[in-house]
Coordinates of C-alpha atoms and ligand atoms in Angstrom, one line a residue:
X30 CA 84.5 94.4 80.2
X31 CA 80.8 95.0 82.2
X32 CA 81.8 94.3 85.9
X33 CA 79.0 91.5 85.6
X34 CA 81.2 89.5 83.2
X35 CA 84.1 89.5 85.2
X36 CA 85.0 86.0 87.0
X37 CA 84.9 86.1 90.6
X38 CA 88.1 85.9 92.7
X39 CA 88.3 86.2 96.9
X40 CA 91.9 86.9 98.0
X41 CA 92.6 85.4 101.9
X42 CA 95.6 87.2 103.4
X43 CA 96.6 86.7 107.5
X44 CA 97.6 90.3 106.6
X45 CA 97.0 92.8 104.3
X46 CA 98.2 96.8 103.9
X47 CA 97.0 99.2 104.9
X48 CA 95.0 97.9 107.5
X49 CA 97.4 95.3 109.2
X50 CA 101.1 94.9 108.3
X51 CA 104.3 93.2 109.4
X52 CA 106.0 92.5 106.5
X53 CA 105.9 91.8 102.8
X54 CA 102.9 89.3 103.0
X55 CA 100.6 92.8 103.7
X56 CA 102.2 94.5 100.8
X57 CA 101.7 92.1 98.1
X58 CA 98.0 91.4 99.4
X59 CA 97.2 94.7 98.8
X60 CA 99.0 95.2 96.1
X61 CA 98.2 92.3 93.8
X62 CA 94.9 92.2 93.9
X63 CA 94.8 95.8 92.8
X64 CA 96.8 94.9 89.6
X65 CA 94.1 91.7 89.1
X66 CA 90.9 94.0 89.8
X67 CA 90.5 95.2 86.0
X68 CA 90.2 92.0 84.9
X69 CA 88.9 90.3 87.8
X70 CA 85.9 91.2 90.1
X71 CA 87.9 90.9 93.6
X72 CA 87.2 90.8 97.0
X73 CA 90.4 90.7 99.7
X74 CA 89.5 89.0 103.5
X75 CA 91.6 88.9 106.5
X76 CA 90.8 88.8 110.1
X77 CA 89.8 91.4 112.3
X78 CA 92.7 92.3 114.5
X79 CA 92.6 94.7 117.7
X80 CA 95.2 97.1 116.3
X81 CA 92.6 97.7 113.1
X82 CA 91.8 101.7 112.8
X83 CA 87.9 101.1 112.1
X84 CA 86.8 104.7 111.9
X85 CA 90.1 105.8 109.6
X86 CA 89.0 103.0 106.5
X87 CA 85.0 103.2 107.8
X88 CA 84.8 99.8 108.9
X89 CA 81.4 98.8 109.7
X90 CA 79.7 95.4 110.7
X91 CA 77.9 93.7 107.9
X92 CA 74.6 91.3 108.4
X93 CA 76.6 88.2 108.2
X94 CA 77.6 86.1 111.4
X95 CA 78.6 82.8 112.2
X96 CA 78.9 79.8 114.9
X97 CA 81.6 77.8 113.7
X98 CA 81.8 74.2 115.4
X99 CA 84.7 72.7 116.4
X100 CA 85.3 69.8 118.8
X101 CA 82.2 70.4 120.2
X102 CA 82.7 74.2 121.0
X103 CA 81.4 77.0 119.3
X104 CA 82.9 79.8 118.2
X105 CA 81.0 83.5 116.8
X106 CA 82.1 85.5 114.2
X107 CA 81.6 88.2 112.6
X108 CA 81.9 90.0 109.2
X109 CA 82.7 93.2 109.2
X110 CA 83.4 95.1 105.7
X111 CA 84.7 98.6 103.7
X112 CA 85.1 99.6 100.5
X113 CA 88.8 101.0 100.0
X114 CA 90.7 102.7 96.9
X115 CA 87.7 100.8 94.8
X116 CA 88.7 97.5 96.5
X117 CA 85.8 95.6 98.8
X118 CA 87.2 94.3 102.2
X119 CA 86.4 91.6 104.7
X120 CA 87.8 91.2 108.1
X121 CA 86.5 87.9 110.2
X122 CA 85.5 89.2 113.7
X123 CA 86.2 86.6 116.4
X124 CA 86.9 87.0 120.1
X125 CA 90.2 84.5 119.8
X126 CA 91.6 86.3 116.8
X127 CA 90.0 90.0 117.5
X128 CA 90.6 90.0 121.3
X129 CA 94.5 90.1 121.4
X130 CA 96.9 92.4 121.0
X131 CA 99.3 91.1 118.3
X132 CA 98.5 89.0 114.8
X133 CA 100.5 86.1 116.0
X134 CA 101.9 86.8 119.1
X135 CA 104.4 88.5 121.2
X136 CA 108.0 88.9 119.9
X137 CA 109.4 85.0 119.8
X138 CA 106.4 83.3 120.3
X139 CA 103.1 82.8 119.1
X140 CA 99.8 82.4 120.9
X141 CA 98.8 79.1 121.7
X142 CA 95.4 79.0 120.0
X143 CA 96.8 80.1 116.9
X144 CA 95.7 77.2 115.0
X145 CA 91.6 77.2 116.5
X146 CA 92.4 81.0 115.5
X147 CA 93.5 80.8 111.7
X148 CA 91.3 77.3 111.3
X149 CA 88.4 79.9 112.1
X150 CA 89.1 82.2 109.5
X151 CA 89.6 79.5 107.5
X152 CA 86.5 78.1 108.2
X153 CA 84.4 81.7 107.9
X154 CA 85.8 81.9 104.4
X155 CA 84.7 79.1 103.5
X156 CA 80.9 79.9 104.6
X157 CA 81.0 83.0 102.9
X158 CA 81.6 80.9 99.9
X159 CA 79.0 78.6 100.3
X160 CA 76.3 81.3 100.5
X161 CA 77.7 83.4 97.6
X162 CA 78.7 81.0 95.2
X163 CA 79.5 83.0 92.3
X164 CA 83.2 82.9 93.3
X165 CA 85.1 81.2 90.7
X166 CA 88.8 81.5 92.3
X167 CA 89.8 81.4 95.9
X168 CA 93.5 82.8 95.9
X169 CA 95.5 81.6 99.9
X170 CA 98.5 83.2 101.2
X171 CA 100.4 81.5 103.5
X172 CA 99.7 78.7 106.4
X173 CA 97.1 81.2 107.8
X174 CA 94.8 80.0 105.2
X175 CA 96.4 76.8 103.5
X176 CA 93.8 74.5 105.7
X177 CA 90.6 76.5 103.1
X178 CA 92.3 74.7 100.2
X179 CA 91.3 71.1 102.0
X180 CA 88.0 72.2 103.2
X181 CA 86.6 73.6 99.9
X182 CA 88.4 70.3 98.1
X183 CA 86.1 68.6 100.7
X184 CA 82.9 70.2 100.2
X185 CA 80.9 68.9 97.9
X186 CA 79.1 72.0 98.0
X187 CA 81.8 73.9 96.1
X188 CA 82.8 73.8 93.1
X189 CA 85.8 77.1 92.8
X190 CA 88.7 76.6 92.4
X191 CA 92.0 76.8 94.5
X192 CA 95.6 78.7 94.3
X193 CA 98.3 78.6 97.7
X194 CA 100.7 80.9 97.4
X195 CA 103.5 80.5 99.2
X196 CA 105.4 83.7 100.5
X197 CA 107.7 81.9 103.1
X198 CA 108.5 78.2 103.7
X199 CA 109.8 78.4 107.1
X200 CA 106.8 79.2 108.7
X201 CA 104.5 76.0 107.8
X202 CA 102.3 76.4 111.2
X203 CA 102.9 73.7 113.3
X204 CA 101.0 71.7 115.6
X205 CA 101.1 69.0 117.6
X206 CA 98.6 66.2 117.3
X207 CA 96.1 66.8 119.2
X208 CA 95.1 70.5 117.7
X209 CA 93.6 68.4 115.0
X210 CA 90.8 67.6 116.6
X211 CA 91.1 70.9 118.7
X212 CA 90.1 72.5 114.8
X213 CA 87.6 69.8 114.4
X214 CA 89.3 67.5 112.1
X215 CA 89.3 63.8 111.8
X216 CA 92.1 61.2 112.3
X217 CA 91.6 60.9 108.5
X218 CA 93.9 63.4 107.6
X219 CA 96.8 62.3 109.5
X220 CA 98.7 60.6 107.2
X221 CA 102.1 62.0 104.9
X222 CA 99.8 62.9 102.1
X223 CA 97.8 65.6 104.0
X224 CA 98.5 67.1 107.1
X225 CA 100.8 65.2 109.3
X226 CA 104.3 65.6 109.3
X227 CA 106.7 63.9 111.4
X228 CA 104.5 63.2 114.1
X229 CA 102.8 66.6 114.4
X230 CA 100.6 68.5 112.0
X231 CA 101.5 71.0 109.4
X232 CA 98.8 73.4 108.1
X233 CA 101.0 74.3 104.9
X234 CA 100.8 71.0 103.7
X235 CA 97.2 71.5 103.2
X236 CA 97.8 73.9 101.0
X237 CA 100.0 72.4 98.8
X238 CA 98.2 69.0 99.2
X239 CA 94.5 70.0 97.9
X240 CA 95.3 73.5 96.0
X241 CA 94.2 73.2 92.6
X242 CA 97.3 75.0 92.0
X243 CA 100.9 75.9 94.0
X244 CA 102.8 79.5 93.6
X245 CA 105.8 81.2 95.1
X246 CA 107.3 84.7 95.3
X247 CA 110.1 83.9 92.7
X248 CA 110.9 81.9 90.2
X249 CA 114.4 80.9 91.9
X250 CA 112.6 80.6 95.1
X251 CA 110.2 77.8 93.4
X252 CA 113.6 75.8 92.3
X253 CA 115.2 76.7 95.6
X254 CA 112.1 74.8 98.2
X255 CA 112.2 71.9 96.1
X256 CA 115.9 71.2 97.8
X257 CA 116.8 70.3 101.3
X258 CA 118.8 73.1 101.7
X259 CA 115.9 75.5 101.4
X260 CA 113.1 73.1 101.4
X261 CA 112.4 73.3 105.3
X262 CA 111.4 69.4 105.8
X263 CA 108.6 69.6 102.6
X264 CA 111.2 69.5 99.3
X265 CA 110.1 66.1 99.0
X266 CA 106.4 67.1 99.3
X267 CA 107.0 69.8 97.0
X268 CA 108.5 67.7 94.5
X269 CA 105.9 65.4 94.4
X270 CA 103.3 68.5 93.8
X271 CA 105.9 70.3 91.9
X272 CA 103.4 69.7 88.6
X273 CA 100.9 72.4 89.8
X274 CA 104.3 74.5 91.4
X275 CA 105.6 77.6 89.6
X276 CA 107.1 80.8 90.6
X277 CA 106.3 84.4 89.9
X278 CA 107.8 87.4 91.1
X279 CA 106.0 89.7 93.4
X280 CA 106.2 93.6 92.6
X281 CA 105.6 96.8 94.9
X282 CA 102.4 99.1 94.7
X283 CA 103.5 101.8 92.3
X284 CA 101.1 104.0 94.2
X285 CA 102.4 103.4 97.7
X286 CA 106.8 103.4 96.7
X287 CA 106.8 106.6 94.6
X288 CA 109.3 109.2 95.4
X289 CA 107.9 111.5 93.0
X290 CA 104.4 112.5 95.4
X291 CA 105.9 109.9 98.4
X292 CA 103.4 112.2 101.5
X293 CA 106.1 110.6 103.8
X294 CA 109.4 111.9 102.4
X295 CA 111.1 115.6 103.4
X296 CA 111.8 116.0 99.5
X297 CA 109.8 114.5 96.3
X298 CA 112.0 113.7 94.0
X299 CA 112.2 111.6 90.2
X300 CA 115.3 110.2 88.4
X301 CA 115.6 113.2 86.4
X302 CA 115.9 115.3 89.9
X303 CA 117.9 112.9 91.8
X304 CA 119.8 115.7 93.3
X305 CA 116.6 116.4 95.1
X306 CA 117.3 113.2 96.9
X307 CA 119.9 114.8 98.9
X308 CA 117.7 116.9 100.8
X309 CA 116.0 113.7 102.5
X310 CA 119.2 112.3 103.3
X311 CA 120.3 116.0 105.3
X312 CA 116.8 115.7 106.7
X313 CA 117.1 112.2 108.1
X314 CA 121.2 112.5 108.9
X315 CA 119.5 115.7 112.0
X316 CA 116.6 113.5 112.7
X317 CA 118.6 110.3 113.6
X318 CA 122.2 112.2 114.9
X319 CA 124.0 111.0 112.6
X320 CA 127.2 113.2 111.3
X321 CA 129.0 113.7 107.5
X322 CA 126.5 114.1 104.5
X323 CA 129.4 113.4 101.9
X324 CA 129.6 109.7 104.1
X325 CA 127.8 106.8 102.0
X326 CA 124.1 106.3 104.3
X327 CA 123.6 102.5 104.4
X328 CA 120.5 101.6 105.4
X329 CA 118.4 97.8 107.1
X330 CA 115.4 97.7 106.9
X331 CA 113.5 94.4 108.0
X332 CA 112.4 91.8 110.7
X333 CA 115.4 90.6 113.2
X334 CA 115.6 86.8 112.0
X335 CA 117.9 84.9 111.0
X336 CA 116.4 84.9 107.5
X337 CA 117.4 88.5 106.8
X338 CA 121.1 88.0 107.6
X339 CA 121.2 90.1 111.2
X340 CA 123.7 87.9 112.2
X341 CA 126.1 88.5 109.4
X342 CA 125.5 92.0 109.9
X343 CA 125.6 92.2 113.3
X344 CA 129.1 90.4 112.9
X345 CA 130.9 93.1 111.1
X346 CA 128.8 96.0 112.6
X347 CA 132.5 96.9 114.8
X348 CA 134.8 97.0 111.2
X349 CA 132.5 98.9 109.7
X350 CA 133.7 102.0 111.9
X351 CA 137.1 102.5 109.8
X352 CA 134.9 102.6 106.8
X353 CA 134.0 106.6 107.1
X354 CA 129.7 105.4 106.8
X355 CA 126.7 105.9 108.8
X356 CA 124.4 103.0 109.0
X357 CA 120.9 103.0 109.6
X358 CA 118.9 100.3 111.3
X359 CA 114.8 99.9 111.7
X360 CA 113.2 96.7 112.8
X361 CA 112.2 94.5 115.2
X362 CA 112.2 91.1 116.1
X363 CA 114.2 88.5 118.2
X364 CA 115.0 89.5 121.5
X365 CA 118.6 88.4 121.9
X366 CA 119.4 90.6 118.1
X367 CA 117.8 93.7 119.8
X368 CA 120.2 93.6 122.8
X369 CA 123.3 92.6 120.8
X370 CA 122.7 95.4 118.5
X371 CA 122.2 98.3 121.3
X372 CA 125.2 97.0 122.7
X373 CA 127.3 97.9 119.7
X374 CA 125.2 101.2 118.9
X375 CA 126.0 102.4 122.2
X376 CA 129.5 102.1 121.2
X377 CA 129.6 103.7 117.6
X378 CA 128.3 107.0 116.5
X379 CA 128.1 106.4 112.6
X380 CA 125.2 103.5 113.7
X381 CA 121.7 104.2 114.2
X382 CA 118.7 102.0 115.4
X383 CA 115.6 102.1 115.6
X384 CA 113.7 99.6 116.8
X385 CA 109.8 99.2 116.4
X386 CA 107.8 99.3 113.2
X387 CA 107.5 102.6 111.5
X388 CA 105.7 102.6 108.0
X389 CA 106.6 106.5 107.5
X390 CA 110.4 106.2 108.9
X391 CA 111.1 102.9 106.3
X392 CA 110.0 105.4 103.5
X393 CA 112.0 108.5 105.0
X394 CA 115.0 106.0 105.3
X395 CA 114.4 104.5 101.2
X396 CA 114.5 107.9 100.3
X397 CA 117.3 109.2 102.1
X398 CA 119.7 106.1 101.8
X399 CA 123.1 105.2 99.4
X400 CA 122.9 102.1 99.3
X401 CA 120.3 99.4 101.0
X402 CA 121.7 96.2 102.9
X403 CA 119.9 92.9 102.3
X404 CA 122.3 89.9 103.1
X405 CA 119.4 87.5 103.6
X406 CA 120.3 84.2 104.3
X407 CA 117.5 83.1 101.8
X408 CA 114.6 85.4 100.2
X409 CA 111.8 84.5 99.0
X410 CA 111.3 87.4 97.2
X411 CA 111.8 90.5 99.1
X412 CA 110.4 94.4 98.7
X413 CA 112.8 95.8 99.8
X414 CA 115.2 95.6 97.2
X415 CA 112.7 96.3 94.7
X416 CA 111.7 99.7 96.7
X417 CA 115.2 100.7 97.1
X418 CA 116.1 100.7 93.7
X419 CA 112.7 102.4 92.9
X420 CA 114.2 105.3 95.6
X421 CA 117.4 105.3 93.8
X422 CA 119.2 103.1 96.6
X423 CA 121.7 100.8 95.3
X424 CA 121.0 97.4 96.5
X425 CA 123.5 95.4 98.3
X426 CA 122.5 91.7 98.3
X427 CA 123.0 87.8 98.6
X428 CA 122.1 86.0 95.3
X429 CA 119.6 83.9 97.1
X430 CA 115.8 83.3 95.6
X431 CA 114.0 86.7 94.6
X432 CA 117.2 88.9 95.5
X433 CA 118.7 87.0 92.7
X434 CA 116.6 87.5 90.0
X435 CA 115.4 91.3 91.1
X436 CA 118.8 92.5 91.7
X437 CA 121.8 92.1 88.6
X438 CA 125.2 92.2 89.7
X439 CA 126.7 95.4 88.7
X440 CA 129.8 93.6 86.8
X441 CA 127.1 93.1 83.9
X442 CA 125.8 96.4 84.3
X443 CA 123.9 97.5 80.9
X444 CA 121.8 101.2 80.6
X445 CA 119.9 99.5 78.1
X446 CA 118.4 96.7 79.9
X447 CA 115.1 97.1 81.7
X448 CA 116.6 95.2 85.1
X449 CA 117.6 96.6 88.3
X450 CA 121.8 96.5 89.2
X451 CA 123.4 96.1 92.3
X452 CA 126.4 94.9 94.4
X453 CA 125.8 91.0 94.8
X454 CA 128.0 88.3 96.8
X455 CA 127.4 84.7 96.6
X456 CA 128.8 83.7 100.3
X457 CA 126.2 84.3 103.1
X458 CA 129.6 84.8 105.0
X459 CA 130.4 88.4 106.9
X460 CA 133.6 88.5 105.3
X461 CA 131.4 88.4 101.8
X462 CA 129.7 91.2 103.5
X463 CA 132.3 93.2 104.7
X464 CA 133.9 93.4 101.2
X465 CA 130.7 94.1 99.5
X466 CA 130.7 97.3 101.4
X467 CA 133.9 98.0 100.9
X468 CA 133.2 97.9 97.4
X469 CA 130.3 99.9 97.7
X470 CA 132.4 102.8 99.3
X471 CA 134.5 103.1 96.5
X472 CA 131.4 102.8 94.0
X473 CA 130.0 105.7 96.0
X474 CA 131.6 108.6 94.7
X475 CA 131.4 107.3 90.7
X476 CA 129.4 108.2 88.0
X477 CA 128.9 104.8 87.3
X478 CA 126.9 104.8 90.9
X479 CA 124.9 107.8 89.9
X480 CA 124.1 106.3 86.1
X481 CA 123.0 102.9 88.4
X482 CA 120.8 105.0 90.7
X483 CA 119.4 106.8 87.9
X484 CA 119.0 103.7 86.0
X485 CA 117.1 101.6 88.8
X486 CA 114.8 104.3 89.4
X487 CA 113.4 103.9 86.0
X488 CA 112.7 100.3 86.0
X489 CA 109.6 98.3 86.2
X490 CA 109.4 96.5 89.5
X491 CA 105.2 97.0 89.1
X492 CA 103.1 93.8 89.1
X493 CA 102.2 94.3 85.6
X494 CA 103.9 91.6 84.0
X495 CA 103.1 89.1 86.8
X496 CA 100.0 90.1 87.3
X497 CA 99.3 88.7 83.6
X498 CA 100.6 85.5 84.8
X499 CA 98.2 85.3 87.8
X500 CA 95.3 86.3 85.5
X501 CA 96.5 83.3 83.4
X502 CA 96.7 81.3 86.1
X503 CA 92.8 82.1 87.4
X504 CA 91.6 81.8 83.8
X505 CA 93.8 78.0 82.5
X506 CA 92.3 76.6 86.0
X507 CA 88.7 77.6 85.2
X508 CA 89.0 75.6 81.5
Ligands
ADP607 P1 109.3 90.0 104.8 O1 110.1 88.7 104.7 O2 109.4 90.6 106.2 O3 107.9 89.8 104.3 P2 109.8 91.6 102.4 O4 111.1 92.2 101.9 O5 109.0 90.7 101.6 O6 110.1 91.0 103.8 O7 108.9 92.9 102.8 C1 109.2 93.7 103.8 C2 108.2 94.9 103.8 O8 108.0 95.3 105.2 C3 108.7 96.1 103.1 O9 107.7 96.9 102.6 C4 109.5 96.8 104.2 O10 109.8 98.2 103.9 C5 108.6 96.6 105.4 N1 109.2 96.6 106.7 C6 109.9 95.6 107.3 N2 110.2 95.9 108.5 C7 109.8 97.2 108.7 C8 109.8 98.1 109.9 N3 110.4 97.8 111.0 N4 109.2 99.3 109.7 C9 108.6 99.6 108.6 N5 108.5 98.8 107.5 C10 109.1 97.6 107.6

C-alpha cells in the first residue's frame, strides 16, 4: 500500500517510550503504534516534559504555535517534533506542563494545575487537527487525553473519529468543580452523562462518554470495570457504554524485550542457550550483594501502590528468610512502602532494593531472574509478566484481569500450546503468596521448570494478533 492511501491515525499518550516513561502506559504507546504503522500512516503526540533528552532523539521546534484560551487566560504552546525509528513525533511545549520537574507530580501527589495542564494538550491536539484534517482516527490513552474525545465530538469542524483506551481505571483525574471553568468549560457539561461525578468532575468520563469507541488492556479487564469491585465508582457508567467497550490485550515491543541482542544485559542469550542466562544472574548476584547462585532469584519489579500487591509482599518479606532465596526489589513509589521496606532489608541479606527508576537494571534483573513476582491486587494488563516469560522468568501471579489471561497456571501446563505458564493463586492474601513461593522453590530445581522457561521464551506476547484488532477497529469505525 502507497503511504498516500493509508488512513490517517494520531495516537495521544501522557507518556510514551523512549522519550518519557513511568510505567506500562509509555511502553504500549510506543509500541502499538509501531505494530499499526504498516497499515496506518501514524503520528504519536505527547507533551513536552523537562526530563525530555532533546539533542539524544533531535528534537527540534516546528513552525506551529498556539494561545489556547481558557477562562479568560491564555496559555502558549508550542510544537516541537522528531522523526524516530520511522515513527513522526509531537511533544506540546507549554510553560505549565514543560516547566516542572515531574509528569504528574512528586511522589504521592500531583500538581495542582494538572487538569489546565492535560486540558492544554488536549486542547493543542485538537488544533493540530483542525488545521490538518486529513486525520481519520484520533486514538486517547488514559484521563490525560479523555477530555479530546468531547471536544472533537463538539466541534463541528471535525469530522474523525474517536477511540479511549483505557489502561487503568483508578486514575480517572479528578477535580473539583470549579476546575471546569478553570479549563474553560461550561456548566453544560455537569451533569452524570458527561463529566460530573459525585459532585466533582471526572475527566475519564469524557472519554468514555463521547469516544466513538471504548478499549481496555484485557479482555478480563473489560468484564472486570464493569463490576463494583473493580469498577472504581464508573461500572455503572461503563455499563451503560459497554456497547462501544471491548478488551484487547496489550503486547511488549519485540524490539525493545529481546534477550537474544538485549544492549542492556551482561549475557545474550535465546531459548536454545538458556544456560547462557546464568551468566546474568552471577553478574547481577556481585552487582547487588547478593550470596548463593544455586538459590532461586525472585525478582519485583513495579510502582509501590497498592495495585501491585506491595503490601502482600511486604507482609511475608520476614518468612521468606527460611526459604534459602534472594529477592530482588526495583521501584518506587509511596512513601510510607519505601521506609517499611528498608526497614526489613536492613534486616535480611537474601533482600535487595533498589529504589528509583532504572530502565537498564529492570532489563539486567528480567534477564537474570528465576522467577518474577506479580501479586497485583488487580492488573489491567501488565508487561511485566509478558517480559518475564519472554526472559525465561517464570511468572508468579494473581489471576486478576490481564495476569489472568497472559499467564496459565502451570497445573494445565501443555508444550504444545502457544500460551505462556506460570505459578497462579486466586487469593490476593499473603498466605496465597507465601505458598506460591514455596511452591516455586520446589519447581526450581525440575525439569518441568526448565521445559516451562524454555517454553515461555518461545511464545508470542508481540502485538501482532491485537494489533489486527485495533486495525479493525480504526477501519469498522470509518464505514
Ligand atoms: P504499570 O501499571 O506501572 O503501567 P505495567 O506492568 O503495565 O505496569 O508496565 C510496567 C512497565 O514499567 C514495564 O516495562 C516495567 O519493566 C517497567 N517498570 C516499572 N517500574 C520500573 C522501575 N522502577 N524501573 C524500570 N522499569 C520499571
Amino acid at each position: 500500500m502507497q503511504t498516500s492511501e493509508k488512513k490517517k491515525v494520531l495516537f495521544a499518550a501522557s507518556e510514551v517510550y523512549p522519550f518519557a516513561k513511568s510505567g506500562g502506559l509509555a511502553d504500549v504507546a510506543a509500541s502499538l503504534p509501531k505494530a499499526l504503522a504498516k497499515e496506518f500512516e501514524i503520528s504519536v503526540i505527547l507533551p513536552f516534559y523537562s526530563s525530555i533528552d532533546v539533542e539524544k532523539y533531535y528534537i527540534v521546534p516546528l513552525d506551529l504555535s498556539y494561545t489556547i484560551n481558557m477562562n479568560q487566560k491564555n496559555y502558549e504552546a508550542i510544537l516541537y517534533g522528531c522523526s524516530y525509528e520511522g515513527m513522526t513525533y509531537y511533544f506540546v511545549k507549554s510553560p505549565c506542563i514543560s516547566e516542572k520537574e515531574y509528569f504528574y507530580g512528586p511522589p504521592d501527589q500531583g500538581y495542582e494545575d494538572n487538569a489546565q495542564r492535560f486540558t492544554l494538550f488536549c486542547r493543542v491536539i485538537v488544533e493540530l487537527l483542525k488545521e490538518d484534517q486529513a486525520y481519520s482516527i484520533l486514538h486517547l490513552n488514559d484521563w490525560q487525553t479523555a477530555l479530546a474525545a468531547l471536544l472533537v465530538k463538539e466541534d463541528e469542524n471535525l469530522q474523525l473519529k474517536t477511540v479511549y483506551t483505557i489502561h487503568n481505571l483508578a486514575y480517572q483525574g479528578i477535580f473539583n468543580h470549579s476546575t471546569l471553568h478553570e479549563i474553560g468549560l461550561s456548566e453544560h457539561y455537569f451533569n452524570m452523562d458527561a463529566l460530573e461525578f459525585y459532585g466533582n468532575i471526572n475527566l475519564m468520563k469524557a472519554g468514555i462518554a463521547y469516544a466513538d469507541s471504548i478499549t481496555t488492556v484485557s479482555s478480563e479487564y473489560a468484564k472486570e470495570i464493569q463490576t463494583e469491585t473493580f469498577g472504581c465508582g464508573l461500572n455503572g457508567f461503563l455499563r451503560y457504554h459497554q456497547h462501544k467497550l471491548q478488551g484487547i490485550l496489550n503486547g511488549i515491543d519485540t524490539k525493545v524485550f529481546v534477550p537474544e541482542t538485549d544492549p542492556h544485559i551482561f549475557q545474550q542469550y535465546s531459548s536454545e542457550t538458556l544456560k547462557k542466562k546464568r551468566e546474568n544472574k552471577k553478574s547481577y548476584l556481585k552487582s547487588s550483594g547478593l550470596k548463593g547462585i544455586h538459590k532461586p532469584l525472585f525478582i519485583f519489579i513495579g510502582r509501590f501502590t497498592w495495585q501491585k500487591g506491595i503490601d502482600l509482599l511486604i507482609k511475608i518479606l520476614d518468612e521468606t528468610a527460611d526459604l534459602d532465596i534472594n529477592i530482588a526489589i526495583l521501584g518506587e513509589g509511596e512513601t510510607a512502602y519505601h521506609q517499611k521496606l528498608e526497614k526489613i532489608a536492613s534486616l535480611h541479606k537474601h533482600i535487595h532494593l533498589f529504589f528509583g527508576y532504572k530502565e537498564e537494571l529492570s532489563h539486567q534483573m528480567y534477564a537474570a531472574g528465576d522467577f518474577l513476582l506479580m501479586p497485583s491486587m488487580f492488573e489491567p494488563c501488565g508487561l511485566n509478566q509478558m517480559i518475564a516469560m519472554r526472559y525465561g522468568t517464570v511468572p508468579i501471579v494473581h489471576r486478576v484481569g490481564g495476569l489472568k489471561e497472559s499467564v496459565h497456571p502451570l497445573e494445565v501446563f501443555d508444550p504444545k500450546s502457544k500460551k505462556g505458564f506460570g505459578i497462579c493463586f486466586d487469593k490476593p492474601e499473603p498466605e496465597a503468596l507465601l505458598q506460591a513461593i514455596k511452591v516455586s522453590v520446589s519447581l526450581f530445581k525440575t525439569s518441568q521448570y526448565k521445559k516451562v522457561r524454555k517454553h515461555n521464551m518461545k511464545c508470542d506476547f508481540s502485538w501482532s494478533s491485537s494489533a489486527k484488532k485495533y486495525a479493525k477497529l480504526y477501519h469498522d469505525l470509518e464505514q
